[in-house]
Amino acid sequence: MAQTIIEALPSILCMLAGAGFIIVEVFLPGFGIPGISGILLIGAGTVLAGIHFGALTAIGVLLVLVAILAVLISWVLRAAAHSDGGERIFLRDREELHTKNDDMMAFIGKRGQTKSVLRPAGIGDFDGVRLNVVTEGDYIESGVAVEIVSVEGARIVVKAVRE
């Protein structure tokens, strides 16, 4: 029994360290050193388990480890989302998104002037507020009076105003 534990110890340590690195990688942007190290350590642990206990045992241990990692990462992300710090990372409330869209709805009907050529996208100035705007397909020169006709998410649609 003690001999089996001693033989399995390097494999177990490699797999646990690899799993730890992969969990750290979940919270880091991009795919970097912790993720690569974690994959390599889990691979090394699987190879060591295969050498000492056979390929079938190694594959079984690997599948169990992947399942545990999936559940653990899911649990950690869920816990992070519901923590105080998670509010800054995850958009917890869709109301916040709707409030921002409602704020932009206040611009409907505002008149301003194009600061760049709209073909069909460009920049407009509305009472000192510069906005990225788009036309309904028309070409509008710079310096032309425009009016905001609709707001669809981040898309602000304008049309030329005849004075």
mmCIF file of C-alpha atoms in Angstrom:
data_model
loop_
_atom_site.group_PDB
_atom_site.id
_atom_site.type_symbol
_atom_site.label_atom_id
_atom_site.label_comp_id
_atom_site.label_asym_id
_atom_site.label_seq_id
_atom_site.Cartn_x
_atom_site.Cartn_y
_atom_site.Cartn_z
ATOM 1 C CA MET A 1 0.000 0.000 0.000
ATOM 2 C CA ALA A 2 2.727 2.462 0.995
ATOM 3 C CA GLN A 3 4.753 1.432 -2.061
ATOM 4 C CA THR A 4 1.795 2.207 -4.370
ATOM 5 C CA ILE A 5 1.334 5.651 -2.810
ATOM 6 C CA ILE A 6 5.041 6.410 -3.193
ATOM 7 C CA GLU A 7 4.945 5.324 -6.857
ATOM 8 C CA ALA A 8 1.840 7.423 -7.523
ATOM 9 C CA LEU A 9 3.095 10.538 -5.693
ATOM 10 C CA PRO A 10 4.953 12.172 -8.648
ATOM 11 C CA SER A 11 1.940 11.595 -10.906
ATOM 12 C CA ILE A 12 -0.462 12.998 -8.310
ATOM 13 C CA LEU A 13 1.708 16.055 -7.631
ATOM 14 C CA CYS A 14 2.076 16.801 -11.356
ATOM 15 C CA MET A 15 -1.658 16.554 -11.924
ATOM 16 C CA LEU A 16 -2.556 18.675 -8.878
ATOM 17 C CA ALA A 17 -0.018 21.363 -9.787
ATOM 18 C CA GLY A 18 -1.279 21.322 -13.394
ATOM 19 C CA ALA A 19 -4.872 21.673 -12.224
ATOM 20 C CA GLY A 20 -3.861 24.598 -10.010
ATOM 21 C CA PHE A 21 -2.129 26.342 -12.918
ATOM 22 C CA ILE A 22 -5.188 25.869 -15.124
ATOM 23 C CA ILE A 23 -7.448 27.392 -12.462
ATOM 24 C CA VAL A 24 -5.063 30.360 -12.209
ATOM 25 C CA GLU A 25 -5.173 30.697 -16.013
ATOM 26 C CA VAL A 26 -8.967 31.090 -15.908
ATOM 27 C CA PHE A 27 -8.535 34.439 -14.151
ATOM 28 C CA LEU A 28 -5.696 35.736 -16.333
ATOM 29 C CA PRO A 29 -6.351 37.295 -19.737
ATOM 30 C CA GLY A 30 -5.038 35.432 -22.760
ATOM 31 C CA PHE A 31 -3.373 32.052 -22.876
ATOM 32 C CA GLY A 32 -0.024 32.224 -21.137
ATOM 33 C CA ILE A 33 2.539 30.503 -18.998
ATOM 34 C CA PRO A 34 0.142 29.140 -16.334
ATOM 35 C CA GLY A 35 -2.116 27.512 -18.937
ATOM 36 C CA ILE A 36 0.746 25.964 -20.892
ATOM 37 C CA SER A 37 2.441 24.818 -17.677
ATOM 38 C CA GLY A 38 -0.805 23.315 -16.429
ATOM 39 C CA ILE A 39 -1.364 21.353 -19.627
ATOM 40 C CA LEU A 40 2.237 20.114 -19.646
ATOM 41 C CA LEU A 41 2.084 19.067 -15.978
ATOM 42 C CA ILE A 42 -1.201 17.214 -16.453
ATOM 43 C CA GLY A 43 0.297 15.511 -19.507
ATOM 44 C CA ALA A 44 3.415 14.536 -17.547
ATOM 45 C CA GLY A 45 1.263 13.200 -14.705
ATOM 46 C CA THR A 46 -0.759 11.141 -17.171
ATOM 47 C CA VAL A 47 2.401 9.699 -18.737
ATOM 48 C CA LEU A 48 3.819 8.841 -15.295
ATOM 49 C CA ALA A 49 0.539 7.184 -14.308
ATOM 50 C CA GLY A 50 0.582 5.245 -17.593
ATOM 51 C CA ILE A 51 4.129 4.006 -16.967
ATOM 52 C CA HIS A 52 3.415 2.810 -13.422
ATOM 53 C CA PHE A 53 -0.216 1.679 -13.626
ATOM 54 C CA GLY A 54 -1.048 1.126 -17.311
ATOM 55 C CA ALA A 55 -2.604 3.163 -20.074
ATOM 56 C CA LEU A 56 -6.223 2.418 -19.139
ATOM 57 C CA THR A 57 -5.705 3.630 -15.574
ATOM 58 C CA ALA A 58 -3.928 6.770 -16.822
ATOM 59 C CA ILE A 59 -6.775 7.615 -19.210
ATOM 60 C CA GLY A 60 -9.333 7.022 -16.461
ATOM 61 C CA VAL A 61 -7.468 9.299 -14.061
ATOM 62 C CA LEU A 62 -7.172 11.962 -16.774
ATOM 63 C CA LEU A 63 -10.920 11.855 -17.504
ATOM 64 C CA VAL A 64 -11.756 12.122 -13.812
ATOM 65 C CA LEU A 65 -9.350 15.061 -13.446
ATOM 66 C CA VAL A 66 -10.870 16.880 -16.434
ATOM 67 C CA ALA A 67 -14.381 16.377 -15.013
ATOM 68 C CA ILE A 68 -13.312 17.651 -11.585
ATOM 69 C CA LEU A 69 -11.586 20.650 -13.201
ATOM 70 C CA ALA A 70 -14.714 21.514 -15.199
ATOM 71 C CA VAL A 71 -16.899 21.443 -12.091
ATOM 72 C CA LEU A 72 -14.319 23.334 -10.026
ATOM 73 C CA ILE A 73 -13.836 26.084 -12.629
ATOM 74 C CA SER A 74 -17.603 26.440 -12.992
ATOM 75 C CA TRP A 75 -17.985 26.726 -9.220
ATOM 76 C CA VAL A 76 -15.131 29.258 -8.906
ATOM 77 C CA LEU A 77 -16.527 31.449 -11.694
ATOM 78 C CA ARG A 78 -20.011 31.340 -10.201
ATOM 79 C CA ALA A 79 -18.630 32.264 -6.766
ATOM 80 C CA ALA A 80 -16.601 35.105 -8.299
ATOM 81 C CA ALA A 81 -19.647 36.442 -10.131
ATOM 82 C CA HIS A 82 -21.677 36.622 -6.923
ATOM 83 C CA SER A 83 -18.937 38.226 -4.835
ATOM 84 C CA ASP A 84 -18.514 41.959 -4.255
ATOM 85 C CA GLY A 85 -15.525 42.104 -6.607
ATOM 86 C CA GLY A 86 -17.399 40.143 -9.248
ATOM 87 C CA GLU A 87 -19.747 43.051 -9.912
ATOM 88 C CA ARG A 88 -16.856 44.873 -11.567
ATOM 89 C CA ILE A 89 -15.890 41.866 -13.698
ATOM 90 C CA PHE A 90 -19.280 40.462 -14.738
ATOM 91 C CA LEU A 91 -22.407 42.309 -15.849
ATOM 92 C CA ARG A 92 -24.744 41.021 -13.175
ATOM 93 C CA ASP A 93 -27.818 43.011 -14.084
ATOM 94 C CA ARG A 94 -29.258 43.493 -17.535
ATOM 95 C CA GLU A 95 -30.962 46.611 -16.138
ATOM 96 C CA GLU A 96 -27.625 48.423 -16.271
ATOM 97 C CA LEU A 97 -27.431 47.739 -19.999
ATOM 98 C CA HIS A 98 -30.992 48.953 -20.567
ATOM 99 C CA THR A 99 -30.314 52.126 -18.585
ATOM 100 C CA LYS A 100 -27.407 52.991 -20.874
ATOM 101 C CA ASN A 101 -29.607 52.471 -23.944
ATOM 102 C CA ASP A 102 -32.363 54.598 -22.372
ATOM 103 C CA ASP A 103 -29.811 57.371 -21.801
ATOM 104 C CA MET A 104 -28.977 57.358 -25.506
ATOM 105 C CA MET A 105 -32.687 57.533 -26.383
ATOM 106 C CA ALA A 106 -32.653 61.085 -24.996
ATOM 107 C CA PHE A 107 -30.651 62.103 -28.077
ATOM 108 C CA ILE A 108 -33.485 61.236 -30.501
ATOM 109 C CA GLY A 109 -34.634 64.422 -32.234
ATOM 110 C CA LYS A 110 -31.448 66.335 -31.325
ATOM 111 C CA ARG A 111 -29.952 68.398 -34.088
ATOM 112 C CA GLY A 112 -26.269 68.810 -34.642
ATOM 113 C CA GLN A 113 -23.630 69.080 -37.291
ATOM 114 C CA THR A 114 -21.399 66.526 -38.979
ATOM 115 C CA LYS A 115 -17.715 66.832 -38.080
ATOM 116 C CA SER A 116 -16.628 64.371 -40.750
ATOM 117 C CA VAL A 117 -17.992 63.050 -44.007
ATOM 118 C CA LEU A 118 -20.683 60.420 -43.366
ATOM 119 C CA ARG A 119 -20.347 57.624 -45.931
ATOM 120 C CA PRO A 120 -22.446 56.308 -44.223
ATOM 121 C CA ALA A 121 -20.593 56.373 -40.861
ATOM 122 C CA GLY A 122 -18.753 59.272 -39.281
ATOM 123 C CA ILE A 123 -18.758 61.741 -36.412
ATOM 124 C CA GLY A 124 -21.430 64.254 -35.461
ATOM 125 C CA ASP A 125 -21.424 67.033 -32.859
ATOM 126 C CA PHE A 126 -24.620 67.503 -30.843
ATOM 127 C CA ASP A 127 -24.436 70.426 -28.386
ATOM 128 C CA GLY A 128 -20.730 69.770 -27.768
ATOM 129 C CA VAL A 129 -21.131 65.982 -27.530
ATOM 130 C CA ARG A 130 -19.246 64.124 -30.269
ATOM 131 C CA LEU A 131 -20.926 60.864 -31.270
ATOM 132 C CA ASN A 132 -20.185 58.131 -33.781
ATOM 133 C CA VAL A 133 -23.195 58.216 -36.084
ATOM 134 C CA VAL A 134 -24.400 56.449 -39.216
ATOM 135 C CA THR A 135 -26.808 57.521 -41.938
ATOM 136 C CA GLU A 136 -29.610 55.445 -43.407
ATOM 137 C CA GLY A 137 -27.339 54.897 -46.411
ATOM 138 C CA ASP A 138 -26.970 58.456 -47.654
ATOM 139 C CA TYR A 139 -23.704 60.296 -48.241
ATOM 140 C CA ILE A 140 -23.549 63.475 -46.135
ATOM 141 C CA GLU A 141 -20.765 66.073 -46.395
ATOM 142 C CA SER A 142 -18.894 67.478 -43.397
ATOM 143 C CA GLY A 143 -20.505 70.530 -41.769
ATOM 144 C CA VAL A 144 -24.087 69.609 -42.725
ATOM 145 C CA ALA A 145 -26.927 69.901 -40.192
ATOM 146 C CA VAL A 146 -28.252 66.473 -39.119
ATOM 147 C CA GLU A 147 -30.902 65.121 -36.792
ATOM 148 C CA ILE A 148 -30.840 61.879 -34.794
ATOM 149 C CA VAL A 149 -33.768 59.734 -35.947
ATOM 150 C CA SER A 150 -33.164 56.496 -34.018
ATOM 151 C CA VAL A 151 -30.882 54.737 -31.536
ATOM 152 C CA GLU A 152 -30.445 50.970 -31.854
ATOM 153 C CA GLY A 153 -28.010 49.811 -29.169
ATOM 154 C CA ALA A 154 -24.727 51.563 -29.944
ATOM 155 C CA ARG A 155 -25.897 52.538 -33.449
ATOM 156 C CA ILE A 156 -27.057 56.160 -33.734
ATOM 157 C CA VAL A 157 -28.865 56.852 -37.009
ATOM 158 C CA VAL A 158 -29.016 60.390 -38.423
ATOM 159 C CA LYS A 159 -30.501 62.118 -41.464
ATOM 160 C CA ALA A 160 -29.680 65.417 -43.126
ATOM 161 C CA VAL A 161 -31.882 68.336 -42.124
ATOM 162 C CA ARG A 162 -33.123 70.742 -44.814
ATOM 163 C CA GLU A 163 -33.170 74.250 -43.383
#
